[in-house]
Coordinates of C-alpha atoms in Angstrom, one line a residue:
Chain A
X1 CA 33.6 21.6 5.4
X2 CA 31.9 24.3 7.3
X3 CA 28.3 23.6 8.7
X4 CA 25.3 24.8 6.6
X5 CA 22.0 26.2 8.1
X6 CA 19.8 24.0 5.7
X7 CA 16.0 24.7 5.3
X8 CA 13.7 21.9 3.9
X9 CA 10.1 22.3 2.8
X10 CA 8.1 19.1 3.8
X11 CA 4.6 17.7 2.7
X12 CA 3.2 15.0 4.7
X13 CA 0.0 12.8 5.4
X14 CA -0.2 13.1 9.1
X15 CA -2.6 10.1 9.4
X16 CA -0.1 7.6 10.6
X17 CA 1.9 9.8 13.1
X18 CA 1.5 11.2 16.6
X19 CA 2.0 14.8 15.4
X20 CA 5.2 16.7 14.2
X21 CA 6.9 16.8 17.4
X22 CA 9.0 14.2 18.8
X23 CA 7.3 12.7 21.9
X24 CA 7.6 10.2 24.5
X25 CA 7.9 6.7 22.8
X26 CA 4.3 5.3 21.6
X27 CA 2.7 3.3 19.0
X28 CA 3.2 6.2 16.6
X29 CA 6.1 7.9 15.4
X30 CA 6.4 11.6 15.2
X31 CA 7.0 13.3 11.7
X32 CA 10.1 15.0 13.4
X33 CA 11.8 11.8 14.3
X34 CA 11.2 10.1 11.1
X35 CA 12.6 13.2 9.1
X36 CA 15.5 13.4 11.5
X37 CA 16.3 9.6 11.0
X38 CA 16.1 10.1 7.1
X39 CA 18.2 13.2 7.0
X40 CA 20.7 11.5 9.3
X41 CA 21.0 8.6 7.1
X42 CA 21.1 10.7 4.1
X43 CA 23.9 12.8 5.5
X44 CA 25.8 10.4 7.3
X45 CA 25.6 12.2 10.7
X46 CA 22.8 12.9 13.3
X47 CA 20.8 16.1 13.0
X48 CA 18.2 17.8 15.2
X49 CA 15.6 19.7 13.4
X50 CA 13.2 22.7 14.2
X51 CA 9.9 23.0 12.5
X52 CA 7.6 26.0 11.8
X53 CA 4.4 24.5 13.1
X54 CA 3.7 21.8 15.7
X55 CA 1.0 20.2 13.9
X56 CA -1.1 17.7 16.2
X57 CA -1.7 13.9 15.7
X58 CA -3.4 13.2 12.5
X59 CA -3.0 16.7 10.8
X60 CA -1.5 17.1 7.5
X61 CA 1.2 19.6 5.9
X62 CA 1.4 20.7 2.4
X63 CA 4.2 23.1 3.2
X64 CA 5.9 22.4 6.5
X65 CA 9.2 24.3 7.1
X66 CA 12.1 22.8 9.0
X67 CA 15.8 23.5 9.5
X68 CA 18.9 22.1 10.8
X69 CA 22.6 22.6 10.8
X70 CA 24.7 20.1 9.0
X71 CA 28.2 19.8 7.2
X72 CA 27.5 18.2 3.8
X73 CA 28.7 18.4 0.4
X74 CA 25.4 17.2 -1.2
X75 CA 24.5 20.0 -3.6
X76 CA 21.1 21.5 -2.3
X77 CA 19.1 20.6 -5.3
X78 CA 19.9 17.0 -4.7
X79 CA 19.3 17.0 -1.3
X80 CA 15.6 16.4 -1.4
X81 CA 16.2 13.3 -3.6
X82 CA 18.7 12.2 -1.1
X83 CA 16.6 12.5 2.1
X84 CA 13.4 11.0 0.3
X85 CA 15.1 7.7 -0.4
X86 CA 15.1 7.2 3.3
X87 CA 11.4 8.3 4.0
X88 CA 8.2 6.5 3.7
X89 CA 5.8 7.7 1.0
X90 CA 3.7 9.8 3.2
X91 CA 6.4 12.1 3.9
X92 CA 8.1 13.9 1.1
X93 CA 10.9 16.7 1.1
X94 CA 9.8 19.0 -1.7
X95 CA 12.7 21.6 -1.7
X96 CA 16.0 22.5 0.1
X97 CA 17.3 26.0 0.6
X98 CA 20.2 27.8 2.6
X99 CA 19.5 30.1 5.3
X100 CA 21.5 32.6 7.1
X101 CA 22.3 32.2 10.9
X102 CA 19.4 34.2 12.0
X103 CA 16.6 32.5 10.5
X104 CA 14.4 30.3 12.5
X105 CA 11.4 28.3 11.0
X106 CA 9.0 29.3 13.7
X107 CA 10.4 32.7 15.2
X108 CA 11.0 34.2 11.8
X109 CA 7.5 33.2 10.2
X110 CA 5.4 36.3 9.6
X111 CA 2.3 34.1 9.3
X112 CA 1.0 30.5 8.8
X113 CA -1.9 29.3 6.7
X114 CA -4.0 26.6 7.6
X115 CA -6.7 24.9 5.5
X116 CA -9.7 23.0 7.0
X117 CA -11.6 20.8 4.6
X118 CA -15.2 19.6 5.1
X119 CA -16.9 17.1 2.8
X120 CA -20.4 18.0 2.5
X121 CA -21.9 15.3 0.3
X122 CA -24.6 13.0 1.9
X123 CA -22.0 9.9 1.7
X124 CA -18.4 9.9 2.8
X125 CA -15.7 10.0 0.1
X126 CA -13.5 7.0 0.0
X127 CA -10.7 9.2 -1.5
X128 CA -10.8 12.2 0.9
X129 CA -11.8 10.3 4.0
X130 CA -8.2 10.8 5.5
X131 CA -8.3 14.6 4.5
X132 CA -11.7 15.9 5.2
X133 CA -14.3 16.1 8.0
X134 CA -17.7 14.4 6.7
X135 CA -20.7 16.8 7.6
X136 CA -23.6 16.0 5.6
X137 CA -26.2 18.3 7.1
X138 CA -27.2 21.6 5.5
X139 CA -25.0 24.4 6.6
X140 CA -25.7 28.2 6.1
X141 CA -22.6 29.1 4.5
X142 CA -23.4 33.1 4.6
X143 CA -23.9 32.7 8.4
X144 CA -20.4 30.8 8.6
X145 CA -18.7 33.7 6.7
X146 CA -20.3 36.4 8.8
X147 CA -19.0 34.6 11.8
X148 CA -15.6 34.1 10.4
X149 CA -15.4 37.7 9.8
X150 CA -15.5 38.5 13.6
X151 CA -12.5 36.3 14.0
X152 CA -10.2 38.6 12.0
X153 CA -7.9 41.1 13.6
X154 CA -5.8 41.3 16.7
X155 CA -7.8 39.8 19.4
X156 CA -7.8 37.6 22.4
X157 CA -8.4 34.1 21.3
X158 CA -8.4 32.4 24.8
X159 CA -11.9 31.2 24.2
X160 CA -10.9 29.5 21.1
X161 CA -7.6 27.7 22.3
X162 CA -7.8 24.2 23.8
X163 CA -9.1 24.1 27.4
X164 CA -6.4 22.9 30.0
X165 CA -3.3 24.4 28.4
X166 CA -2.6 27.7 29.9
X167 CA -0.6 30.1 27.8
X168 CA 0.4 33.5 29.2
X169 CA -0.6 35.5 26.1
X170 CA -3.8 34.4 24.2
X171 CA -3.7 37.5 22.0
X172 CA -3.0 36.6 18.2
X173 CA -3.5 38.3 15.0
X174 CA -5.7 36.6 12.3
X175 CA -5.2 38.1 9.0
X176 CA -8.0 36.3 7.3
X177 CA -10.6 33.6 7.9
X178 CA -12.4 32.7 4.7
X179 CA -14.9 30.1 3.9
X180 CA -14.8 29.0 0.5
X181 CA -17.4 26.8 -1.3
X182 CA -16.0 24.2 -3.8
X183 CA -18.9 21.6 -3.9
X184 CA -19.0 19.1 -2.4
X185 CA -16.1 20.8 -0.4
X186 CA -16.4 23.5 2.0
X187 CA -13.0 25.0 2.8
X188 CA -12.0 27.0 5.7
X189 CA -8.8 29.1 5.6
X190 CA -7.1 30.7 8.4
X191 CA -3.9 32.9 8.4
X192 CA -2.4 34.2 11.6
X193 CA 0.7 35.3 13.0
X194 CA 0.5 32.4 15.4
X195 CA -2.1 29.7 16.7
X196 CA -3.2 28.6 20.2
X197 CA -3.3 24.9 20.6
X198 CA -6.3 23.5 18.6
X199 CA -7.2 27.0 17.7
X200 CA -8.0 26.3 13.9
X201 CA -10.1 23.2 14.8
X202 CA -12.0 25.2 17.6
X203 CA -12.7 28.0 15.1
X204 CA -13.9 25.3 12.6
X205 CA -16.1 23.5 15.2
X206 CA -17.5 26.8 16.2
X207 CA -18.1 27.8 12.7
X208 CA -20.0 24.5 12.1
X209 CA -22.2 25.2 15.0
X210 CA -23.1 28.5 13.3
X211 CA -23.8 26.9 10.1
X212 CA -26.0 24.5 11.7
X213 CA -28.0 27.3 13.2
X214 CA -27.1 26.4 16.7
X215 CA -25.1 29.7 17.3
X216 CA -25.6 33.2 15.8
X217 CA -22.8 34.6 13.8
X218 CA -22.8 37.5 16.3
X219 CA -22.5 34.7 19.1
X220 CA -18.8 34.4 17.9
X221 CA -18.1 37.9 19.1
X222 CA -19.5 37.1 22.7
X223 CA -17.4 34.0 22.8
X224 CA -14.3 35.8 21.9
X225 CA -15.2 38.4 24.7
X226 CA -15.8 35.8 27.1
X227 CA -12.3 34.3 27.0
X228 CA -14.0 31.2 28.1
X229 CA -13.0 28.2 26.1
X230 CA -16.3 26.1 27.3
X231 CA -18.4 28.7 25.4
X232 CA -17.0 27.8 21.9
X233 CA -18.0 24.7 19.8
X234 CA -16.3 21.4 19.9
X235 CA -13.0 21.0 18.2
X236 CA -13.3 19.8 14.7
X237 CA -11.2 16.5 13.9
X238 CA -7.7 16.5 13.1
X239 CA -7.9 14.7 9.8
X240 CA -9.6 17.9 8.0
X241 CA -6.5 20.1 8.9
X242 CA -3.6 20.9 6.7
X243 CA -0.7 23.4 7.2
X244 CA -0.8 24.9 3.8
X245 CA 1.9 27.6 4.0
X246 CA 4.3 29.4 6.2
X247 CA 5.2 33.0 5.2
X248 CA 8.3 34.8 5.8
X249 CA 9.3 38.6 5.3
X250 CA 12.4 38.7 7.8
X251 CA 16.2 38.7 7.5
X252 CA 18.3 35.9 6.7
X253 CA 15.3 34.0 5.3
X254 CA 16.2 32.0 2.0
X255 CA 15.0 33.6 -1.1
X256 CA 13.0 30.8 -2.1
X257 CA 10.5 31.2 0.8
X258 CA 9.8 34.9 0.3
Chain B
X1 CA -42.8 -9.2 -1.2
X2 CA -41.9 -9.3 -4.7
X3 CA -38.2 -8.7 -5.8
X4 CA -37.1 -5.5 -6.8
X5 CA -34.3 -4.5 -9.5
X6 CA -32.0 -2.4 -7.3
X7 CA -29.3 -0.1 -8.9
X8 CA -26.5 1.1 -6.7
X9 CA -24.1 3.8 -7.5
X10 CA -20.8 3.0 -5.7
X11 CA -17.4 4.9 -5.0
X12 CA -14.3 3.1 -4.1
X13 CA -10.7 3.5 -3.6
X14 CA -9.2 0.4 -5.5
X15 CA -5.9 0.4 -3.9
X16 CA -6.4 -2.7 -1.7
X17 CA -8.4 -4.7 -4.3
X18 CA -7.8 -7.2 -7.1
X19 CA -10.2 -5.2 -9.3
X20 CA -14.1 -5.2 -9.6
X21 CA -14.8 -8.6 -10.7
X22 CA -14.8 -11.5 -8.6
X23 CA -11.7 -13.7 -9.1
X24 CA -10.3 -17.0 -8.0
X25 CA -9.1 -16.7 -4.2
X26 CA -6.0 -14.6 -3.7
X27 CA -4.4 -12.2 -1.2
X28 CA -6.6 -9.3 -2.4
X29 CA -10.4 -9.2 -2.5
X30 CA -12.5 -8.1 -5.4
X31 CA -14.8 -5.1 -4.9
X32 CA -17.7 -7.2 -6.1
X33 CA -17.4 -9.9 -3.5
X34 CA -17.1 -7.2 -0.7
X35 CA -20.2 -5.3 -2.0
X36 CA -22.1 -8.7 -2.4
X37 CA -21.3 -9.7 1.2
X38 CA -22.2 -6.3 2.5
X39 CA -25.5 -6.1 0.5
X40 CA -26.2 -9.8 1.6
X41 CA -25.7 -8.7 5.3
X42 CA -27.9 -5.7 5.0
X43 CA -30.8 -7.6 3.3
X44 CA -30.3 -10.9 5.1
X45 CA -30.1 -12.9 1.9
X46 CA -27.4 -13.4 -0.6
X47 CA -27.2 -11.3 -3.8
X48 CA -25.4 -11.6 -6.9
X49 CA -24.6 -8.3 -8.7
X50 CA -23.5 -7.2 -12.1
X51 CA -21.5 -3.9 -12.5
X52 CA -21.0 -1.3 -15.3
X53 CA -17.3 -1.5 -15.6
X54 CA -14.7 -4.3 -14.8
X55 CA -12.3 -2.1 -13.2
X56 CA -8.8 -3.5 -13.0
X57 CA -6.7 -4.0 -9.9
X58 CA -5.9 -0.8 -8.3
X59 CA -8.2 1.2 -10.4
X60 CA -10.6 3.6 -8.7
X61 CA -14.2 4.6 -9.2
X62 CA -16.1 7.7 -8.4
X63 CA -19.3 6.4 -10.0
X64 CA -19.6 2.7 -10.6
X65 CA -23.0 1.3 -11.2
X66 CA -24.2 -2.1 -10.2
X67 CA -27.4 -3.8 -9.8
X68 CA -28.9 -6.9 -8.4
X69 CA -32.4 -8.5 -7.9
X70 CA -33.6 -8.9 -4.2
X71 CA -36.9 -8.9 -2.2
X72 CA -36.4 -6.2 0.4
X73 CA -38.5 -3.8 2.4
X74 CA -35.9 -1.3 3.1
X75 CA -36.9 1.9 1.6
X76 CA -34.5 2.9 -1.1
X77 CA -33.1 6.1 0.3
X78 CA -32.1 4.0 3.5
X79 CA -30.5 1.3 1.5
X80 CA -27.1 3.2 0.9
X81 CA -26.9 3.6 4.9
X82 CA -27.8 -0.1 5.6
X83 CA -25.2 -1.5 3.2
X84 CA -22.4 1.2 4.2
X85 CA -22.6 -0.2 7.7
X86 CA -21.0 -3.5 6.4
X87 CA -18.6 -1.9 4.1
X88 CA -15.0 -0.9 4.7
X89 CA -14.3 2.9 4.4
X90 CA -12.8 2.7 1.1
X91 CA -16.0 1.5 -0.5
X92 CA -19.0 3.7 -0.4
X93 CA -22.5 3.4 -1.7
X94 CA -23.6 6.8 -2.7
X95 CA -27.1 6.1 -4.1
X96 CA -29.9 3.4 -4.6
X97 CA -32.6 3.4 -7.2
X98 CA -34.9 1.0 -8.9
X99 CA -34.6 0.0 -12.4
X100 CA -36.9 -1.9 -14.9
X101 CA -36.6 -5.3 -16.0
X102 CA -34.6 -4.6 -19.0
X103 CA -32.1 -2.4 -17.3
X104 CA -28.5 -3.9 -17.4
X105 CA -25.5 -1.7 -15.9
X106 CA -23.2 -2.7 -18.6
X107 CA -25.2 -3.4 -21.6
X108 CA -27.5 -0.3 -21.2
X109 CA -24.7 2.0 -20.8
X110 CA -24.3 4.5 -23.7
X111 CA -20.9 5.6 -22.5
X112 CA -18.4 5.4 -19.8
X113 CA -16.1 8.2 -18.8
X114 CA -12.6 7.5 -17.3
X115 CA -10.3 10.0 -15.8
X116 CA -6.6 9.6 -15.5
X117 CA -4.4 11.8 -13.3
X118 CA -0.9 12.5 -13.8
X119 CA 0.9 14.4 -10.9
X120 CA 3.3 16.7 -12.7
X121 CA 5.4 18.3 -9.8
X122 CA 9.2 17.6 -9.3
X123 CA 8.4 15.4 -6.2
X124 CA 5.6 13.0 -5.5
X125 CA 2.4 14.0 -3.5
X126 CA 1.8 12.2 -0.3
X127 CA -1.8 12.8 -0.5
X128 CA -2.3 12.0 -4.1
X129 CA 0.1 9.2 -4.1
X130 CA -2.6 6.5 -4.5
X131 CA -4.6 8.4 -7.1
X132 CA -2.0 9.8 -9.6
X133 CA 0.9 8.7 -11.8
X134 CA 3.9 10.9 -10.9
X135 CA 5.6 12.0 -14.0
X136 CA 8.1 14.8 -13.1
X137 CA 9.7 15.5 -16.5
X138 CA 8.5 18.3 -19.1
X139 CA 5.6 17.2 -21.1
X140 CA 4.5 19.0 -24.2
X141 CA 0.8 19.3 -23.5
X142 CA -0.2 20.8 -27.0
X143 CA 1.4 17.8 -28.7
X144 CA -0.5 15.4 -26.4
X145 CA -3.8 17.2 -27.1
X146 CA -3.1 16.9 -31.0
X147 CA -2.4 13.3 -30.5
X148 CA -5.7 12.7 -28.3
X149 CA -7.7 14.5 -31.0
X150 CA -6.6 11.4 -33.5
X151 CA -8.3 9.0 -30.9
X152 CA -11.9 10.5 -31.2
X153 CA -14.4 8.7 -33.4
X154 CA -15.6 5.1 -34.5
X155 CA -12.0 3.2 -35.1
X156 CA -10.5 0.1 -34.5
X157 CA -8.4 0.3 -31.4
X158 CA -6.8 -3.1 -31.6
X159 CA -3.4 -1.3 -31.3
X160 CA -4.5 0.3 -28.1
X161 CA -5.9 -2.9 -26.3
X162 CA -3.7 -5.2 -24.1
X163 CA -1.7 -7.5 -25.9
X164 CA -2.6 -11.3 -25.5
X165 CA -6.3 -10.7 -25.0
X166 CA -7.8 -11.6 -28.4
X167 CA -11.4 -9.9 -28.7
X168 CA -13.4 -10.5 -31.9
X169 CA -14.5 -6.8 -32.3
X170 CA -12.1 -4.2 -31.5
X171 CA -13.8 -1.3 -33.0
X172 CA -15.0 1.4 -30.4
X173 CA -16.3 4.8 -30.7
X174 CA -14.4 7.3 -28.6
X175 CA -16.6 10.3 -28.0
X176 CA -14.0 12.6 -26.5
X177 CA -10.3 12.3 -25.4
X178 CA -9.2 15.6 -23.5
X179 CA -6.2 16.6 -21.9
X180 CA -6.8 19.3 -19.1
X181 CA -4.1 21.2 -17.2
X182 CA -4.9 21.9 -13.5
X183 CA -1.2 22.2 -12.3
X184 CA 0.4 20.5 -10.8
X185 CA -2.1 18.0 -12.3
X186 CA -2.7 16.8 -15.9
X187 CA -6.0 15.0 -16.2
X188 CA -6.8 12.9 -19.4
X189 CA -10.4 12.3 -19.8
X190 CA -11.8 9.6 -22.3
X191 CA -15.5 8.9 -23.0
X192 CA -16.3 5.9 -25.1
X193 CA -19.0 3.4 -25.7
X194 CA -16.8 0.6 -24.7
X195 CA -13.1 0.0 -23.9
X196 CA -10.9 -2.7 -24.6
X197 CA -8.8 -4.2 -21.9
X198 CA -6.3 -1.5 -20.7
X199 CA -7.2 0.8 -23.3
X200 CA -7.5 4.0 -21.3
X201 CA -4.1 3.0 -19.6
X202 CA -2.4 2.4 -23.0
X203 CA -4.0 5.5 -24.4
X204 CA -2.4 7.6 -21.5
X205 CA 1.0 5.9 -21.9
X206 CA 1.1 6.5 -25.4
X207 CA 0.0 10.2 -25.1
X208 CA 2.8 10.5 -22.4
X209 CA 5.3 9.2 -25.1
X210 CA 4.1 11.9 -27.3
X211 CA 4.3 14.5 -24.5
X212 CA 7.9 13.4 -24.1
X213 CA 8.7 14.0 -27.6
X214 CA 9.3 10.1 -28.2
X215 CA 6.5 10.1 -30.6
X216 CA 5.0 12.5 -33.1
X217 CA 1.1 13.3 -32.4
X218 CA 0.6 12.0 -36.0
X219 CA 2.3 9.0 -34.9
X220 CA -1.0 7.9 -32.9
X221 CA -2.8 7.7 -36.3
X222 CA -0.1 5.2 -37.8
X223 CA -0.2 3.2 -34.4
X224 CA -4.1 2.9 -34.7
X225 CA -3.9 1.9 -38.5
X226 CA -1.2 -0.6 -37.8
X227 CA -3.6 -2.6 -35.5
X228 CA -0.4 -3.6 -33.8
X229 CA -0.4 -3.6 -29.9
X230 CA 3.5 -3.5 -29.8
X231 CA 3.5 -0.2 -31.6
X232 CA 1.9 1.7 -28.8
X233 CA 3.4 3.1 -25.5
X234 CA 3.6 1.1 -22.3
X235 CA 0.2 1.0 -20.3
X236 CA 0.2 3.7 -17.7
X237 CA 0.0 2.3 -14.0
X238 CA -3.5 1.4 -12.7
X239 CA -3.3 3.9 -9.7
X240 CA -4.3 7.0 -11.8
X241 CA -7.2 5.7 -13.3
X242 CA -10.8 6.2 -12.1
X243 CA -14.2 5.2 -13.5
X244 CA -15.6 8.8 -13.2
X245 CA -19.2 8.1 -14.7
X246 CA -21.5 5.7 -16.5
X247 CA -24.1 7.4 -18.9
X248 CA -27.4 5.9 -19.9
X249 CA -30.1 6.9 -22.2
X250 CA -31.9 3.5 -22.7
X251 CA -35.2 2.3 -21.5
X252 CA -36.0 1.1 -18.1
X253 CA -32.9 3.1 -16.8
X254 CA -33.9 4.6 -13.5
X255 CA -34.6 8.4 -13.9
X256 CA -31.7 9.2 -11.4
X257 CA -29.3 7.8 -13.6
X258 CA -30.3 9.7 -16.9

């Protein structure tokens, strides 16, 4: 029984977790350790997995991609059922595929798509309270769209990555940054080849400042040029953020992910 | 300070409750008692309220309508904020209006609209697991639509009300019964002038039997004619059901509800 390179797509409600990545022991578990535990029980052997995106505490995923190597005789179409048996209902494996050796969930990804949901009604929603940011004040959506347009392209995003986390290379390519009205929701979708720490939440926090008239749309250009994190808006809270998709075009990617 | 007849619109996630109506003490509270407690604390005097629909344990509401009489100096637009301060996040007052004496949330209602949500994807959703019924098997939606059409009109619904609860008059008028595809969701919407106990859930359970090919669409006509509850499908689970709207056309109804 030779080891397979297994790829799983996973959806999760991040409310109860300290984020995707395994951390020092704390009050909340990580998605990674719960998944590794369930896969290990399903396969009868421990596994170590790699994920496409390190979602933060409270951030959700509609489609996270993880992979691991394991020798297993469970047919791939049955594997999600086998693993889901050992998962709590807020984490669900939605598919299983086999990848070539060179596939890596993060390094092979061409882009990731994050969606941020804002609930604009006067009062909070009992249904979307875990999955959206309640902002009841008037927001100038056209101004937000104009500001969002300045974020697209290959640029230095140092001003929109979290403060206090020095990264050598802060240049990323944002393929799209769209603001979609679906009353009472406002949805911000950002697709990029990579993200700095808290980048989407800082983009959303800054766009909301623009929507509230606290910042001109063109101010976003100046903030980017400044490379100074202190000039951007505060990061929007984690609960509105969801990893919506991971896109691959590379060799050894399983066909089901292309 | 003369007593006002105050009408509130309320949204709630019913997951943690034993239903709308106050019951004998048990492990779960009722929506009614939690609302009455919060209103009482906001106004500084106990109130007794009446609701438009007695939603069952685990059933949700996007727009429940309740009313009570109270002497209060809090301006109506501030009242939702005052009450929400004392409510848990799964119950939210979304509006306050003043009604005439003859208004009654239930008896003045011309119709109520219930929405039932089915999650059709192969695997359950971590986000909609509290708000939808997971039915991954193929469903013939056209057959379900045809069956639904037989439910519209003024008819005796004895076969589709819950067994063991004799009601004198089991004739109701269903204004519409629609099956809407919003992949991966299937949404059943029923509007009627009144509902028997568990009627929407029995309708949905029966429509799913039709969708699975266990019952011909025309079988629904025969079930209705039989007036025999044992011939209908099993009731669908509570978690997929939501009171979406209550409609009024009567005197003394506050303009904001018309």
